[in-house]
XYZ file of C-alpha atoms in Angstrom:
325
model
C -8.996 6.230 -18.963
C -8.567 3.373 -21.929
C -12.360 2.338 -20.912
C -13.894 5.492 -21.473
C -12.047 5.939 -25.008
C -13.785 2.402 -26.650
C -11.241 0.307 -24.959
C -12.523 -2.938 -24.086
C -11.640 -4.253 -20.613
C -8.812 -6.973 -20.831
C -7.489 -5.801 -24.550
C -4.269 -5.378 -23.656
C -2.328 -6.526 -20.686
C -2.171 -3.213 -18.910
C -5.453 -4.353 -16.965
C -3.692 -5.701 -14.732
C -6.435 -5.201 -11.902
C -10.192 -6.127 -11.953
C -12.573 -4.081 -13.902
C -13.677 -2.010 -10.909
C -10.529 -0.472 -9.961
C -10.627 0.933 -13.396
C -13.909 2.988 -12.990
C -13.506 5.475 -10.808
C -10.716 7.070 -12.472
C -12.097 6.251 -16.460
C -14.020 9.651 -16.603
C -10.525 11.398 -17.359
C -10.557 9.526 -20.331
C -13.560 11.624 -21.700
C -10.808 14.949 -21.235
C -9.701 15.946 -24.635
C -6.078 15.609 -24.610
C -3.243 16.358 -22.978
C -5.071 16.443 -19.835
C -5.545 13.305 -19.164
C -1.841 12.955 -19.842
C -1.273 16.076 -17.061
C -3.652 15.061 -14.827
C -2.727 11.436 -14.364
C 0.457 11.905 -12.617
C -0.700 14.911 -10.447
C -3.596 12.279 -8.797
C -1.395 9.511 -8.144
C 2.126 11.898 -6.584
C -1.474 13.485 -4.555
C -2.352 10.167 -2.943
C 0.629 9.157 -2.142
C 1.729 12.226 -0.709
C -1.471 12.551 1.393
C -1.446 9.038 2.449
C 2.475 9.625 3.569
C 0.907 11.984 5.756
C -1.475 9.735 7.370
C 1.117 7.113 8.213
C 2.487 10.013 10.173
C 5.099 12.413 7.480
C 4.650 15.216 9.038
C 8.691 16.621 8.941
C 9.309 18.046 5.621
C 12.518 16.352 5.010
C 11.052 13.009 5.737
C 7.698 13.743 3.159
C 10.351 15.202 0.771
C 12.698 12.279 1.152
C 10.194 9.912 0.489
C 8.636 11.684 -2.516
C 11.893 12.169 -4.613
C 12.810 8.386 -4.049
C 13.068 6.701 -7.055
C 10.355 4.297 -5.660
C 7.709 7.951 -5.308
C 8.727 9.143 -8.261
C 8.250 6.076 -9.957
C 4.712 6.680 -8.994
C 4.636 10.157 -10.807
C 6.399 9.442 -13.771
C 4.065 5.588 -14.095
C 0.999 7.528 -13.195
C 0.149 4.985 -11.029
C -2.651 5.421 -9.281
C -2.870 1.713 -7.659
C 0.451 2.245 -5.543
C -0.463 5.768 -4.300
C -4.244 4.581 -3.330
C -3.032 1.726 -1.847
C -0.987 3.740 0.055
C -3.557 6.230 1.334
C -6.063 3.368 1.941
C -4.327 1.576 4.420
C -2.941 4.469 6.050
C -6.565 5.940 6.024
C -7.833 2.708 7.614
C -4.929 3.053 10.594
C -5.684 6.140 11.974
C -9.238 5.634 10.931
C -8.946 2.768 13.688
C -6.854 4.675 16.210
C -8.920 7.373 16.154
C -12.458 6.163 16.104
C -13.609 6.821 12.956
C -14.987 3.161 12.078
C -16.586 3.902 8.786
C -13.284 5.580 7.531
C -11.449 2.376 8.057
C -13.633 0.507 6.038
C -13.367 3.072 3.212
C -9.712 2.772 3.487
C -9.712 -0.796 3.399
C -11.230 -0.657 0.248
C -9.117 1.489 -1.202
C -6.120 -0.458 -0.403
C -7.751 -3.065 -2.674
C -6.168 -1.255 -5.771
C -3.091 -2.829 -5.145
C -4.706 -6.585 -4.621
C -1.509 -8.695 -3.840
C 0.114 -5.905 -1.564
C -2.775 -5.491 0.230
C -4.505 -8.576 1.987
C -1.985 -9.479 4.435
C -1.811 -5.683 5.967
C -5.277 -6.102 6.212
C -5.332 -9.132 8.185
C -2.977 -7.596 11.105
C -5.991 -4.909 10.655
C -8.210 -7.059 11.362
C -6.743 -8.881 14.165
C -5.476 -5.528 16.072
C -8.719 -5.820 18.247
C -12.318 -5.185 17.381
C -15.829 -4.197 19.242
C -18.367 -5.544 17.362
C -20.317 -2.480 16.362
C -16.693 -0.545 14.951
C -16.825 -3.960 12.873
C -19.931 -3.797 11.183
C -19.906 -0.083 10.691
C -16.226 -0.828 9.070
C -17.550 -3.442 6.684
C -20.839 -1.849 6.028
C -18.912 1.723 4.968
C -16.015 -0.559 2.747
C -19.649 -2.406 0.906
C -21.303 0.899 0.590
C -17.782 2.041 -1.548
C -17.455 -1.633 -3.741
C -20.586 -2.574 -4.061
C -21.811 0.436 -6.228
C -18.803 0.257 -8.613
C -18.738 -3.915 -8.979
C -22.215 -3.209 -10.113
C -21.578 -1.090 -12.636
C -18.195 -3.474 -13.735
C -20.904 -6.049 -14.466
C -23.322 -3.888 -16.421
C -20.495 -2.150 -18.440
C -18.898 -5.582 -19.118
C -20.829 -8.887 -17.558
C -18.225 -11.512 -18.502
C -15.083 -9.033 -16.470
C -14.411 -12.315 -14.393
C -13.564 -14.465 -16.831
C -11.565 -11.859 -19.134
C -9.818 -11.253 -15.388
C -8.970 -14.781 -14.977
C -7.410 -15.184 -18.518
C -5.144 -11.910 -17.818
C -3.894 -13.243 -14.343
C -1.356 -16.062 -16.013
C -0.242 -13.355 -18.396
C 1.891 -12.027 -14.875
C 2.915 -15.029 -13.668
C 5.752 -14.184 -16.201
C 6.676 -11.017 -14.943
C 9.854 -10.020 -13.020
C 10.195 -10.113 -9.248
C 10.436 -12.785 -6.218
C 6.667 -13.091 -6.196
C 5.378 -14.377 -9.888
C 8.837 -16.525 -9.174
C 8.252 -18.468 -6.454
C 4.407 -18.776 -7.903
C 6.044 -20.583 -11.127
C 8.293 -22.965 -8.805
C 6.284 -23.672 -5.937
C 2.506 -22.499 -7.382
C -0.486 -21.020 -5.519
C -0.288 -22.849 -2.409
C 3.250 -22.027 -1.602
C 2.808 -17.965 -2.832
C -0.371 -17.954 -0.215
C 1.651 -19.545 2.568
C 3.930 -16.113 1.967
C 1.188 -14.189 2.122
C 0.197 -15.276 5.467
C 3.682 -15.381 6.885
C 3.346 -11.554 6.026
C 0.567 -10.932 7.836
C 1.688 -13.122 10.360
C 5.337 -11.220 10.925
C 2.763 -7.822 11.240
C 0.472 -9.860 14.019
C 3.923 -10.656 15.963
C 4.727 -6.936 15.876
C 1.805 -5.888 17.431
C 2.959 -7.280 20.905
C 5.957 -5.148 21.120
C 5.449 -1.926 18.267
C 2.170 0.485 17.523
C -1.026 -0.957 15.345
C 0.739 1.482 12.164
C 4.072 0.354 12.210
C 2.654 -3.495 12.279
C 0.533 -2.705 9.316
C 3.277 -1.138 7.797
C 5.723 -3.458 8.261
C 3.072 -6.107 6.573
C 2.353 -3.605 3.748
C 6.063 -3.647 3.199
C 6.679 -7.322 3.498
C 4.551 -7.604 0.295
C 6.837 -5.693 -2.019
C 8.580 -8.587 -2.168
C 5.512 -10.904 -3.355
C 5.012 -8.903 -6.327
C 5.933 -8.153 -10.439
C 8.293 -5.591 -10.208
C 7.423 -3.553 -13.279
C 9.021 -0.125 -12.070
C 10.592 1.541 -9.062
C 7.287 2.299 -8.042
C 6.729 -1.610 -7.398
C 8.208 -0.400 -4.064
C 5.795 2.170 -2.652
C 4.150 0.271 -0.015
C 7.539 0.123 1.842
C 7.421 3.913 2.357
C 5.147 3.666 5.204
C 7.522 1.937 7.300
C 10.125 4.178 6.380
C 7.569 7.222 7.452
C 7.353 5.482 11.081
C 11.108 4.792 11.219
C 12.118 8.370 10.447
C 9.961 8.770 14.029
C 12.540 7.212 16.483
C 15.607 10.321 16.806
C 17.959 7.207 15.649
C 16.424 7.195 12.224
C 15.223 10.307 11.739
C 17.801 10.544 8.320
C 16.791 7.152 7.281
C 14.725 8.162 4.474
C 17.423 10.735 3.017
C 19.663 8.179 3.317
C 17.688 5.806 1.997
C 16.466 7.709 -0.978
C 20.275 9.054 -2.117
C 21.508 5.253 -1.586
C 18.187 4.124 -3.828
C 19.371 6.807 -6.513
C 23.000 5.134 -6.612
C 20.763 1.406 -7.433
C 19.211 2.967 -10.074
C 21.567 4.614 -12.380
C 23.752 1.618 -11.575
C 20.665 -0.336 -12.699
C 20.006 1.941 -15.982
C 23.869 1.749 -16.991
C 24.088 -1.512 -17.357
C 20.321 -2.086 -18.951
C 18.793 -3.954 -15.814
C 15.502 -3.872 -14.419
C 15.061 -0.561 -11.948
C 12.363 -2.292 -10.491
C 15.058 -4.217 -8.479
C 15.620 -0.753 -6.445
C 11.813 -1.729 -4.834
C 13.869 -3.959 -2.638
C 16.245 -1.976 -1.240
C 13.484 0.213 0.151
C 12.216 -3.335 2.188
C 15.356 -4.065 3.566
C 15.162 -0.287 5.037
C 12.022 -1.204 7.038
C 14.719 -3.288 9.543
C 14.522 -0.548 12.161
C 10.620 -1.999 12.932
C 11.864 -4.968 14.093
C 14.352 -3.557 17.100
C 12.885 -2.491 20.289
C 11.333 0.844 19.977
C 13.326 3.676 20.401
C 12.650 7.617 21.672
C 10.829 10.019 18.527
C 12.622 12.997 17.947
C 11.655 16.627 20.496
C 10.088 17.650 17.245
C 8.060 15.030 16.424
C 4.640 15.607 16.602
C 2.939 12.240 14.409
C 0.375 11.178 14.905
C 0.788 7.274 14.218
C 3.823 7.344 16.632
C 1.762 7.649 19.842
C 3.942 6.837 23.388
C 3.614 3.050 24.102
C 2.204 4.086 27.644
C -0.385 6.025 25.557
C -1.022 2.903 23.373
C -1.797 0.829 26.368
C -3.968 3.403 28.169
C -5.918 3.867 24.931
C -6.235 0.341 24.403
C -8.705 -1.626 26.495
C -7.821 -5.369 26.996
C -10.929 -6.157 24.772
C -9.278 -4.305 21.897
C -5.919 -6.117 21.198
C -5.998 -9.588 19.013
C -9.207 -10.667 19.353
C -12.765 -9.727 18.803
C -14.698 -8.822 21.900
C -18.359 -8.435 22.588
């Protein structure tokens, strides 16, 4: 929105992302105000909230649950679009994949790319879930046809974005959270090891859970890579939390979860700490991904939680970890 008022891109430190990300949404800027100030938060509590549904939030209680967390409404309250597209993208680009719909997944994939260091290593167990070559190239081709018309117009709007991008990026390396940490101590090499031990922990899960909760396990995994500016830091851990609540054992876990997560943060606020800490709590609920799959409740009817029988009958043996011709 800054952009569209005579903001120039990388005047402040609240462009945090590249220049593209930025477009689509700078037209509310040109609203006279307060509706870009009303709007804002309604578009980012809408993505998440629809992409919640993707990943499979059907129940009520569970969407609910997840929305009043102090990690979703730390999405309203930031208007932060990144986290709720990021969110949406991914689980666009899973049932994009289990359904089919090959272009969708690449548009999802893209989208996911608003929330850059969250998103690569979910996309990698993506990636390596099993591929025909033509759902590829219809996948990357639909994911270019979305970038490639607004990283055009990033460069005639502003040609030297890179290197105004590339001066903002040690700005963060300051910020709060496990991730700009262990970037400080160890530096780049080390913080893209953990990036790939992410993705890697999401490939392992593929042999024994669904394509979805593998992703979101991944997506979650990243929370923990990094800045925690807000609750909202840990929205990509919802998903996993959306496929837990699928199994009759942890159908409550996001209630639970989300009253528990409320305790952290007025703890947090009394005593003048960080709430962005609360964004781990919500990882650690993920655990329940990592046990042996359990029955979904009689009323259960998501669609990311498909029968493992159904999984393998829908799955050919050239569509599992490699690419086939």
């Amino acid at each position: 929105m800054a952009l569209a008022r005579g903001v120039r891109y990388g005047a402040t430190v609240l462009f945090a992302y590249p220049l593209p990300l930025y477009l689509p949404f700078a037209p509310l800027g040109l609203l006279p105000d307060p509706w870009p100030q009303l709007l804002a938060p309604v578009i980012s509590i809408a993505f998440l909230a629809a992409g919640l549904w993707l990943w499979g939030a059907r129940r009520i209680v569970v969407l609910a649950a997840l929305l009043l967390s102090p990690v979703g409404l730390g999405v309203l309250v930031n208007s932060n679009f990144n986290s709720g597209l990021a969110v949406f993208g991914l689980g666009l680009a899973v049932w994009a994949k289990r359904t089919g719909h090959h272009p969708l997944v690449g548009l999802g994939i893209a989208l996911s790319l608003w929330r850059p260091a969250n998103c690569l290593p979910a996309i990698a167990v993506l990636m390596l879930s099993g591929w025909r070559w033509r759902g590829l190239i219809e996948a990357a081709v639909a994911g270019l046809l979305f970038l490639a018309p607004i990283t055009a117009v990033a460069f005639l709007y502003q040609p030297d974005w890179l290197g105004t991008y590339s001066q903002l990026l040690p700005v963060y390396r300051g910020w709060a959270g496990l991730g700009p940490h262990l970037l400080n101590v160890a530096g780049p090499f080390a913080y893209a090891a953990a990036q790939a031990a992410a993705a890697v922990a999401g490939v392992w899960l593929l042999r024994r859970r669904t394509l979805a909760e593998a992703t979101a396990f991944s997506f979650a995994l990243t929370v923990l890579l990094a800045t925690l500016a807000g609750a909202y830091s840990g929205a990509e851990a919802l998903p996993a939390l959306t496929l837990a609540a699928n199994e009759s054992r942890y159908r409550s876990l996001p209630a639970i979860a989300s009253l528990i997560g409320w305790m952290q943060t007025a703890i947090l606020l009394a005593i003048n700490y960080p709430v962005g800490l609360v964004a781990y709590w919500f990882v650690l609920q993920t655990y329940p991904l990592l046990k042996k799959p359990g029955p979904a409740p009689p009323d259960s009817d998501a669609p990311m939680h498909v029968s493992r029988a159904q999984a393998e009958l829908g799955s050919s043996s050239m569509e599992r970890l490699s690419i086939s011709r």
